[in-house]
mmCIF file of C-alpha atoms in Angstrom:
data_model
loop_
_atom_site.group_PDB
_atom_site.id
_atom_site.type_symbol
_atom_site.label_atom_id
_atom_site.label_comp_id
_atom_site.label_asym_id
_atom_site.label_seq_id
_atom_site.Cartn_x
_atom_site.Cartn_y
_atom_site.Cartn_z
ATOM 1 C CA UNK A 16 -22.819 23.371 74.458
ATOM 2 C CA UNK A 17 -23.634 25.712 77.322
ATOM 3 C CA UNK A 18 -23.648 25.804 81.107
ATOM 4 C CA UNK A 19 -26.614 26.199 83.506
ATOM 5 C CA UNK A 20 -25.372 29.426 85.117
ATOM 6 C CA UNK A 21 -26.122 31.419 81.944
ATOM 7 C CA UNK A 22 -28.792 29.349 80.183
ATOM 8 C CA UNK A 23 -29.875 32.169 77.883
ATOM 9 C CA UNK A 24 -26.421 33.012 76.671
ATOM 10 C CA UNK A 25 -26.466 32.485 72.900
ATOM 11 C CA UNK A 26 -23.569 34.883 72.874
ATOM 12 C CA UNK A 27 -21.196 36.560 70.496
ATOM 13 C CA UNK A 28 -18.621 34.001 71.607
ATOM 14 C CA UNK A 29 -20.020 31.224 69.438
ATOM 15 C CA UNK A 30 -23.322 31.843 67.648
ATOM 16 C CA UNK A 31 -22.365 35.126 65.964
ATOM 17 C CA UNK A 32 -18.855 34.102 64.825
ATOM 18 C CA UNK A 33 -20.199 30.810 63.547
ATOM 19 C CA UNK A 34 -22.871 32.679 61.599
ATOM 20 C CA UNK A 35 -20.265 34.972 60.050
ATOM 21 C CA UNK A 36 -18.319 31.878 59.088
ATOM 22 C CA UNK A 37 -21.430 30.561 57.288
ATOM 23 C CA UNK A 38 -21.931 27.626 59.647
ATOM 24 C CA UNK A 39 -24.998 26.067 61.232
ATOM 25 C CA UNK A 40 -25.168 26.275 65.029
ATOM 26 C CA UNK A 41 -26.397 23.442 67.221
ATOM 27 C CA UNK A 42 -27.109 24.776 70.706
ATOM 28 C CA UNK A 43 -26.883 21.474 72.477
ATOM 29 C CA UNK A 44 -27.398 20.616 76.135
ATOM 30 C CA UNK A 45 -24.709 18.149 77.181
ATOM 31 C CA UNK A 46 -26.482 15.113 78.747
ATOM 32 C CA UNK A 47 -23.802 14.139 81.245
ATOM 33 C CA UNK A 48 -23.564 17.612 82.807
ATOM 34 C CA UNK A 49 -25.940 20.056 84.520
ATOM 35 C CA UNK A 50 -26.856 22.135 81.426
ATOM 36 C CA UNK A 51 -29.771 19.750 80.821
ATOM 37 C CA UNK A 52 -31.382 21.351 83.888
ATOM 38 C CA UNK A 53 -31.885 24.757 82.252
ATOM 39 C CA UNK A 54 -32.848 24.417 78.573
ATOM 40 C CA UNK A 55 -35.844 26.761 78.366
ATOM 41 C CA UNK A 56 -34.012 30.091 78.068
ATOM 42 C CA UNK A 57 -32.018 28.839 75.089
ATOM 43 C CA UNK A 58 -35.213 27.631 73.438
ATOM 44 C CA UNK A 59 -36.877 31.014 74.002
ATOM 45 C CA UNK A 60 -33.917 32.875 72.496
ATOM 46 C CA UNK A 61 -33.880 30.563 69.495
ATOM 47 C CA UNK A 62 -37.544 31.400 68.909
ATOM 48 C CA UNK A 63 -36.710 35.111 69.089
ATOM 49 C CA UNK A 64 -33.885 34.570 66.593
ATOM 50 C CA UNK A 65 -36.310 32.985 64.141
ATOM 51 C CA UNK A 66 -38.782 35.822 64.715
ATOM 52 C CA UNK A 67 -36.003 38.313 63.947
ATOM 53 C CA UNK A 68 -35.445 36.698 60.564
ATOM 54 C CA UNK A 69 -32.516 34.370 61.169
ATOM 55 C CA UNK A 70 -32.936 31.322 58.880
ATOM 56 C CA UNK A 71 -34.337 28.235 60.586
ATOM 57 C CA UNK A 72 -31.428 26.223 59.188
ATOM 58 C CA UNK A 73 -28.904 28.292 61.141
ATOM 59 C CA UNK A 74 -29.733 27.589 64.805
ATOM 60 C CA UNK A 75 -30.988 24.355 66.326
ATOM 61 C CA UNK A 76 -31.542 23.789 70.048
ATOM 62 C CA UNK A 77 -31.322 20.158 71.168
ATOM 63 C CA UNK A 78 -32.271 19.726 74.851
ATOM 64 C CA UNK A 79 -31.567 16.036 75.327
ATOM 65 C CA UNK A 80 -30.128 13.679 77.908
ATOM 66 C CA UNK A 81 -29.507 10.940 75.355
ATOM 67 C CA UNK A 82 -25.827 9.949 75.505
ATOM 68 C CA UNK A 83 -26.091 8.571 71.976
ATOM 69 C CA UNK A 84 -26.851 12.085 70.749
ATOM 70 C CA UNK A 85 -23.767 13.348 72.556
ATOM 71 C CA UNK A 86 -21.592 10.710 70.927
ATOM 72 C CA UNK A 87 -23.065 11.343 67.483
ATOM 73 C CA UNK A 88 -22.509 15.099 67.569
ATOM 74 C CA UNK A 89 -18.969 14.692 68.868
ATOM 75 C CA UNK A 90 -17.908 12.103 66.291
ATOM 76 C CA UNK A 91 -19.989 12.749 63.162
ATOM 77 C CA UNK A 92 -17.662 14.047 60.405
ATOM 78 C CA UNK A 93 -20.317 16.530 59.263
ATOM 79 C CA UNK A 94 -19.805 18.417 62.523
ATOM 80 C CA UNK A 95 -16.570 20.362 62.072
ATOM 81 C CA UNK A 96 -16.457 22.429 65.251
ATOM 82 C CA UNK A 97 -17.389 21.998 68.933
ATOM 83 C CA UNK A 98 -17.679 24.920 71.348
ATOM 84 C CA UNK A 99 -18.247 23.745 74.909
ATOM 85 C CA UNK A 100 -18.624 25.497 78.254
ATOM 86 C CA UNK A 101 -18.675 23.225 81.276
ATOM 87 C CA UNK A 102 -16.584 20.948 83.437
ATOM 88 C CA UNK A 103 -12.988 20.046 82.648
ATOM 89 C CA UNK A 104 -13.824 16.335 82.827
ATOM 90 C CA UNK A 105 -16.517 16.581 80.147
ATOM 91 C CA UNK A 106 -14.339 18.931 78.089
ATOM 92 C CA UNK A 107 -11.530 16.376 78.029
ATOM 93 C CA UNK A 108 -13.959 13.652 76.990
ATOM 94 C CA UNK A 109 -15.338 15.768 74.133
ATOM 95 C CA UNK A 110 -11.845 16.728 72.984
ATOM 96 C CA UNK A 111 -10.858 13.057 72.777
ATOM 97 C CA UNK A 112 -13.984 12.225 70.795
ATOM 98 C CA UNK A 113 -13.489 15.216 68.492
ATOM 99 C CA UNK A 114 -9.921 14.153 67.767
ATOM 100 C CA UNK A 115 -11.196 11.062 65.936
ATOM 101 C CA UNK A 116 -12.355 13.306 63.083
ATOM 102 C CA UNK A 117 -9.900 16.164 63.782
ATOM 103 C CA UNK A 118 -12.615 18.655 64.675
ATOM 104 C CA UNK A 119 -11.709 22.125 65.870
ATOM 105 C CA UNK A 120 -12.667 22.660 69.502
ATOM 106 C CA UNK A 121 -13.124 25.614 71.825
ATOM 107 C CA UNK A 122 -13.223 24.637 75.486
ATOM 108 C CA UNK A 123 -14.178 27.043 78.291
ATOM 109 C CA UNK A 124 -13.783 24.746 81.272
ATOM 110 C CA UNK A 125 -13.213 24.861 85.017
ATOM 111 C CA UNK A 126 -11.613 27.715 86.869
ATOM 112 C CA UNK A 127 -10.166 28.536 90.264
ATOM 113 C CA UNK A 128 -9.654 32.265 89.847
ATOM 114 C CA UNK A 129 -7.370 34.075 92.317
ATOM 115 C CA UNK A 130 -8.383 37.531 93.562
ATOM 116 C CA UNK A 131 -5.388 39.324 95.098
ATOM 117 C CA UNK A 132 -5.508 42.451 97.268
ATOM 118 C CA UNK A 133 -2.085 44.002 97.880
ATOM 119 C CA UNK A 134 -1.332 46.262 100.839
ATOM 120 C CA UNK A 135 -1.456 49.401 98.669
ATOM 121 C CA UNK A 136 -4.845 48.611 97.126
ATOM 122 C CA UNK A 137 -7.914 50.822 97.282
ATOM 123 C CA UNK A 138 -9.889 48.619 99.704
ATOM 124 C CA UNK A 139 -13.309 50.031 98.876
ATOM 125 C CA UNK A 140 -12.673 49.390 95.196
ATOM 126 C CA UNK A 141 -11.421 45.869 95.926
ATOM 127 C CA UNK A 142 -14.392 45.056 98.180
ATOM 128 C CA UNK A 143 -16.921 46.200 95.577
ATOM 129 C CA UNK A 144 -15.214 44.075 92.924
ATOM 130 C CA UNK A 145 -14.986 41.067 95.254
ATOM 131 C CA UNK A 146 -18.685 41.311 96.029
ATOM 132 C CA UNK A 147 -19.503 40.991 92.336
ATOM 133 C CA UNK A 148 -16.741 38.582 91.297
ATOM 134 C CA UNK A 149 -17.416 36.214 94.188
ATOM 135 C CA UNK A 150 -21.146 36.505 94.874
ATOM 136 C CA UNK A 151 -22.779 37.512 91.599
ATOM 137 C CA UNK A 152 -25.436 34.892 90.751
ATOM 138 C CA UNK A 153 -24.743 33.390 94.191
ATOM 139 C CA UNK A 154 -21.200 32.531 93.150
ATOM 140 C CA UNK A 155 -22.216 30.547 90.069
ATOM 141 C CA UNK A 156 -20.785 32.799 87.373
ATOM 142 C CA UNK A 157 -18.327 31.365 84.872
ATOM 143 C CA UNK A 158 -18.928 33.652 81.915
ATOM 144 C CA UNK A 159 -19.827 37.248 81.077
ATOM 145 C CA UNK A 160 -17.985 40.318 82.310
ATOM 146 C CA UNK A 161 -17.296 39.016 85.826
ATOM 147 C CA UNK A 162 -15.653 35.600 86.009
ATOM 148 C CA UNK A 163 -16.304 34.159 89.452
ATOM 149 C CA UNK A 164 -13.298 34.466 91.771
ATOM 150 C CA UNK A 165 -12.749 31.437 93.994
ATOM 151 C CA UNK A 166 -9.683 32.299 96.117
ATOM 152 C CA UNK A 167 -9.347 35.703 97.760
ATOM 153 C CA UNK A 168 -5.744 36.490 98.749
ATOM 154 C CA UNK A 169 -5.425 39.556 100.980
ATOM 155 C CA UNK A 170 -2.187 41.001 102.372
ATOM 156 C CA UNK A 171 -1.927 40.549 106.138
ATOM 157 C CA UNK A 172 -1.612 44.301 106.693
ATOM 158 C CA UNK A 173 -5.093 44.968 105.307
ATOM 159 C CA UNK A 174 -6.850 41.620 105.779
ATOM 160 C CA UNK A 175 -8.854 42.608 108.865
ATOM 161 C CA UNK A 176 -10.050 45.866 107.309
ATOM 162 C CA UNK A 177 -10.907 44.144 104.022
ATOM 163 C CA UNK A 178 -12.868 41.369 105.769
ATOM 164 C CA UNK A 179 -14.836 43.874 107.850
ATOM 165 C CA UNK A 180 -15.800 45.920 104.805
ATOM 166 C CA UNK A 181 -16.737 42.823 102.804
ATOM 167 C CA UNK A 182 -18.775 41.341 105.672
ATOM 168 C CA UNK A 183 -20.762 44.566 106.009
ATOM 169 C CA UNK A 184 -21.607 44.462 102.302
ATOM 170 C CA UNK A 185 -22.469 40.757 102.392
ATOM 171 C CA UNK A 186 -24.792 41.127 105.370
ATOM 172 C CA UNK A 187 -26.765 43.739 103.434
ATOM 173 C CA UNK A 188 -27.553 41.269 100.637
ATOM 174 C CA UNK A 189 -31.042 39.791 100.454
ATOM 175 C CA UNK A 190 -31.735 36.169 99.627
ATOM 176 C CA UNK A 191 -34.988 35.420 97.861
ATOM 177 C CA UNK A 192 -36.856 34.682 94.677
ATOM 178 C CA UNK A 193 -35.877 36.730 91.682
ATOM 179 C CA UNK A 194 -39.413 38.083 91.285
ATOM 180 C CA UNK A 195 -39.483 39.468 94.846
ATOM 181 C CA UNK A 196 -38.656 43.131 95.434
ATOM 182 C CA UNK A 197 -35.189 43.798 96.796
ATOM 183 C CA UNK A 198 -33.792 40.343 96.097
ATOM 184 C CA UNK A 199 -30.064 40.354 95.345
ATOM 185 C CA UNK A 200 -29.200 36.661 95.754
ATOM 186 C CA UNK A 201 -31.068 33.710 94.294
ATOM 187 C CA UNK A 202 -30.752 29.953 94.854
ATOM 188 C CA UNK A 203 -28.090 27.522 93.725
ATOM 189 C CA UNK A 204 -28.813 25.302 90.756
ATOM 190 C CA UNK A 205 -29.443 22.033 92.620
ATOM 191 C CA UNK A 206 -28.948 20.059 95.834
ATOM 192 C CA UNK A 207 -25.477 18.920 94.771
ATOM 193 C CA UNK A 208 -24.341 22.547 94.516
ATOM 194 C CA UNK A 209 -25.573 23.254 98.050
ATOM 195 C CA UNK A 210 -23.854 20.119 99.327
ATOM 196 C CA UNK A 211 -20.541 21.205 97.789
ATOM 197 C CA UNK A 212 -20.678 24.616 99.474
ATOM 198 C CA UNK A 213 -21.461 22.964 102.811
ATOM 199 C CA UNK A 214 -18.591 20.500 102.352
ATOM 200 C CA UNK A 215 -16.086 23.270 101.585
ATOM 201 C CA UNK A 216 -17.213 25.256 104.625
ATOM 202 C CA UNK A 217 -17.048 22.224 106.921
ATOM 203 C CA UNK A 218 -13.580 21.324 105.652
ATOM 204 C CA UNK A 219 -12.292 24.880 106.111
ATOM 205 C CA UNK A 220 -13.666 25.218 109.636
ATOM 206 C CA UNK A 221 -12.319 21.801 110.642
ATOM 207 C CA UNK A 222 -8.844 22.904 109.525
ATOM 208 C CA UNK A 223 -8.823 26.167 111.448
ATOM 209 C CA UNK A 224 -10.788 28.626 109.329
ATOM 210 C CA UNK A 225 -12.857 31.339 111.014
ATOM 211 C CA UNK A 226 -16.463 32.002 110.021
ATOM 212 C CA UNK A 227 -17.282 35.712 109.703
ATOM 213 C CA UNK A 228 -20.813 35.560 108.357
ATOM 214 C CA UNK A 229 -23.252 33.125 106.739
ATOM 215 C CA UNK A 230 -22.457 29.437 106.721
ATOM 216 C CA UNK A 231 -25.908 27.895 106.525
ATOM 217 C CA UNK A 232 -29.126 27.621 104.562
ATOM 218 C CA UNK A 233 -31.725 30.275 105.477
ATOM 219 C CA UNK A 234 -34.546 28.933 107.625
ATOM 220 C CA UNK A 235 -37.187 31.155 106.000
ATOM 221 C CA UNK A 236 -36.626 29.889 102.448
ATOM 222 C CA UNK A 237 -37.161 26.446 100.958
ATOM 223 C CA UNK A 238 -35.200 25.116 98.030
ATOM 224 C CA UNK A 239 -31.523 25.459 97.174
ATOM 225 C CA UNK A 240 -30.763 28.742 98.919
ATOM 226 C CA UNK A 241 -27.573 29.296 100.899
ATOM 227 C CA UNK A 242 -26.336 32.322 102.805
ATOM 228 C CA UNK A 243 -23.385 34.271 101.381
ATOM 229 C CA UNK A 244 -20.459 33.167 103.523
ATOM 230 C CA UNK A 245 -17.071 34.613 104.461
ATOM 231 C CA UNK A 246 -14.281 32.530 105.992
ATOM 232 C CA UNK A 247 -10.836 33.840 106.951
ATOM 233 C CA UNK A 248 -7.733 31.978 108.052
ATOM 234 C CA UNK A 249 -7.961 29.669 105.067
ATOM 235 C CA UNK A 250 -4.877 27.674 104.077
ATOM 236 C CA UNK A 251 -3.604 25.831 100.966
ATOM 237 C CA UNK A 252 -4.506 22.409 102.412
ATOM 238 C CA UNK A 253 -8.240 23.209 102.412
ATOM 239 C CA UNK A 254 -10.532 21.951 99.659
ATOM 240 C CA UNK A 255 -11.556 25.480 98.730
ATOM 241 C CA UNK A 256 -7.939 26.206 97.759
ATOM 242 C CA UNK A 257 -7.886 23.623 94.971
ATOM 243 C CA UNK A 258 -11.515 22.964 94.033
ATOM 244 C CA UNK A 259 -13.855 25.569 92.557
ATOM 245 C CA UNK A 260 -16.769 26.023 94.969
ATOM 246 C CA UNK A 261 -19.169 27.538 92.427
ATOM 247 C CA UNK A 262 -21.268 28.900 95.253
ATOM 248 C CA UNK A 263 -21.547 31.845 97.689
ATOM 249 C CA UNK A 264 -18.391 31.169 99.716
ATOM 250 C CA UNK A 265 -15.699 33.848 99.971
ATOM 251 C CA UNK A 266 -12.570 32.188 101.355
ATOM 252 C CA UNK A 267 -9.881 34.714 102.321
ATOM 253 C CA UNK A 268 -6.242 33.587 102.326
ATOM 254 C CA UNK A 269 -3.563 35.722 104.026
ATOM 255 C CA UNK A 270 -0.227 36.430 102.333
ATOM 256 C CA UNK A 271 2.907 38.400 103.185
ATOM 257 C CA UNK A 272 4.830 38.982 99.948
ATOM 258 C CA UNK A 273 4.308 39.384 96.219
ATOM 259 C CA UNK A 274 6.396 36.317 95.447
ATOM 260 C CA UNK A 275 4.394 34.266 97.950
ATOM 261 C CA UNK A 276 0.984 35.210 96.564
ATOM 262 C CA UNK A 277 1.970 34.723 92.914
ATOM 263 C CA UNK A 278 3.173 31.220 93.785
ATOM 264 C CA UNK A 279 -0.105 30.455 95.572
ATOM 265 C CA UNK A 280 -2.207 31.954 92.789
ATOM 266 C CA UNK A 281 -0.454 29.805 90.171
ATOM 267 C CA UNK A 282 -0.647 26.627 92.276
ATOM 268 C CA UNK A 283 -3.670 25.359 90.376
ATOM 269 C CA UNK A 284 -4.231 23.243 87.311
ATOM 270 C CA UNK A 285 -6.654 25.919 86.123
ATOM 271 C CA UNK A 286 -5.869 29.233 84.462
ATOM 272 C CA UNK A 287 -9.048 30.944 83.323
ATOM 273 C CA UNK A 288 -9.064 34.338 85.060
ATOM 274 C CA UNK A 289 -7.211 36.288 87.726
ATOM 275 C CA UNK A 290 -7.648 39.617 89.491
ATOM 276 C CA UNK A 291 -5.378 41.809 91.558
ATOM 277 C CA UNK A 292 -5.535 45.244 93.142
ATOM 278 C CA UNK A 293 -2.552 47.557 93.537
ATOM 279 C CA UNK A 294 -1.582 51.183 92.919
ATOM 280 C CA UNK A 295 2.037 50.317 92.049
ATOM 281 C CA UNK A 296 2.484 50.490 88.277
ATOM 282 C CA UNK A 297 5.689 48.423 88.258
ATOM 283 C CA UNK A 298 3.967 45.720 90.292
ATOM 284 C CA UNK A 299 0.950 45.784 87.988
ATOM 285 C CA UNK A 300 2.975 44.886 84.894
ATOM 286 C CA UNK A 301 5.196 42.457 86.798
ATOM 287 C CA UNK A 302 2.350 40.463 88.357
ATOM 288 C CA UNK A 303 0.267 40.539 85.174
ATOM 289 C CA UNK A 304 3.131 38.801 83.354
ATOM 290 C CA UNK A 305 3.571 36.219 86.100
ATOM 291 C CA UNK A 306 -0.032 35.114 86.639
ATOM 292 C CA UNK A 307 -0.808 31.974 84.638
ATOM 293 C CA UNK A 308 -4.269 32.708 83.305
ATOM 294 C CA UNK A 309 -5.941 33.780 80.094
ATOM 295 C CA UNK A 310 -7.674 36.897 81.441
ATOM 296 C CA UNK A 311 -6.560 39.384 84.080
ATOM 297 C CA UNK A 312 -8.399 42.229 85.763
ATOM 298 C CA UNK A 313 -6.268 44.926 87.413
ATOM 299 C CA UNK A 314 -8.183 47.130 89.862
ATOM 300 C CA UNK A 315 -11.406 45.922 88.264
ATOM 301 C CA UNK A 316 -13.629 42.885 88.213
ATOM 302 C CA UNK A 317 -14.757 43.481 84.650
ATOM 303 C CA UNK A 318 -12.523 41.432 82.378
ATOM 304 C CA UNK A 319 -14.489 40.674 79.237
ATOM 305 C CA UNK A 320 -16.420 42.433 76.506
ATOM 306 C CA UNK A 321 -17.403 41.695 72.925
ATOM 307 C CA UNK A 322 -14.136 43.133 71.634
ATOM 308 C CA UNK A 323 -11.827 41.239 74.014
ATOM 309 C CA UNK A 324 -10.829 37.553 73.775
ATOM 310 C CA UNK A 325 -12.378 35.282 76.419
ATOM 311 C CA UNK A 326 -10.649 32.046 77.387
ATOM 312 C CA UNK A 327 -8.100 30.379 79.624
ATOM 313 C CA UNK A 328 -4.901 28.378 79.829
ATOM 314 C CA UNK A 329 -3.855 25.078 81.399
ATOM 315 C CA UNK A 330 -6.884 22.878 82.196
ATOM 316 C CA UNK A 331 -9.292 25.795 81.883
ATOM 317 C CA UNK A 332 -9.508 25.090 78.193
ATOM 318 C CA UNK A 333 -8.338 25.978 74.713
ATOM 319 C CA UNK A 334 -9.398 28.562 72.166
ATOM 320 C CA UNK A 335 -11.010 31.961 72.571
ATOM 321 C CA UNK A 336 -14.484 33.454 72.350
ATOM 322 C CA UNK A 337 -15.211 37.051 71.396
ATOM 323 C CA UNK A 338 -13.062 39.517 69.457
ATOM 324 C CA UNK A 339 -11.405 38.708 66.134
ATOM 325 C CA UNK A 340 -9.733 35.726 67.787
ATOM 326 C CA UNK A 341 -13.144 34.211 68.491
ATOM 327 C CA UNK A 342 -14.094 34.526 64.835
ATOM 328 C CA UNK A 343 -10.905 32.749 63.763
ATOM 329 C CA UNK A 344 -11.937 29.741 65.875
ATOM 330 C CA UNK A 345 -14.636 29.071 63.265
ATOM 331 C CA UNK A 346 -12.469 29.591 60.214
ATOM 332 C CA UNK A 347 -9.750 27.631 58.442
ATOM 333 C CA UNK A 348 -6.782 29.224 56.723
ATOM 334 C CA UNK A 349 -6.621 28.474 53.013
ATOM 335 C CA UNK A 350 -3.693 29.358 50.773
ATOM 336 C CA UNK A 351 -4.433 29.710 47.057
ATOM 337 C CA UNK A 352 -1.520 29.957 44.628
ATOM 338 C CA UNK A 353 -2.373 30.804 41.016
ATOM 339 C CA UNK A 354 0.140 30.381 38.238
ATOM 340 C CA UNK A 355 0.440 32.398 35.050
ATOM 341 C CA UNK A 356 -2.868 33.000 33.308
ATOM 342 C CA UNK A 357 -3.126 33.305 29.527
#
């Protein structure tokens, strides 16, 4: 079950390991979540898989909004494994349903990734990573190499310089249709996504945040476009601190000490990914141990590859995709003891 932000992602995280484990894959669009809005890429890839020689019995794409289909797939004893990418609420519901027949589950759910810039960081490196981690796919990335960062924590000593560099990069981005030359930023997935970005911005500004750039829908484009936005002076009581925006809003939080920022970074029910930038080796290993998340990028925004495990902790889910750990999610351990043979 996949998410709308990467509709064509029949990835090594589930299809390939399941195939190695000799299992049939149902690529299913969850009816109570947004994945039903983007089924066509998955269908196209399934057709390519068949053309490449993969047996027709191996992959099935079911783009449906029928809740009965959802219930059947989650509870039918013939289905032994569910891999889901989407909201925490739907993930919890599926896990409860799967427990009735003791199915194995892999859940890649919500995130609220912290992105920390210490005072000794290479600012140009951090800005380039923030641009991708925060604004790639207009801030709607939850998979692939760059997991979308939601909270940017920058040390007070370098906050002004970081914000200036990031704003300059953001203002050079071009909103538009993907087929137009020079376009770097596309639209959001629907009107609800735009409304959420607007609500987070309004809440932050009402509570004392400062708008550096963006903050509105472009007048020259129709549809679900929204300008990449930077807000500084954000505080823990703002909605953006606790709720994943999943849109082009870079909220920058100031901090003064390592202990302070680790506490703020961990003050979330989610634990999918985290990033931090520092040149201090002792700090790197210390903070990496302390951050409560399944994946960490140090001086880089690239945190996943086919050979590395992808997944989170806390309410960001259970299980792993990719690597040998991802394969084990589709296997069961069997012990065979043979006595004396004659």
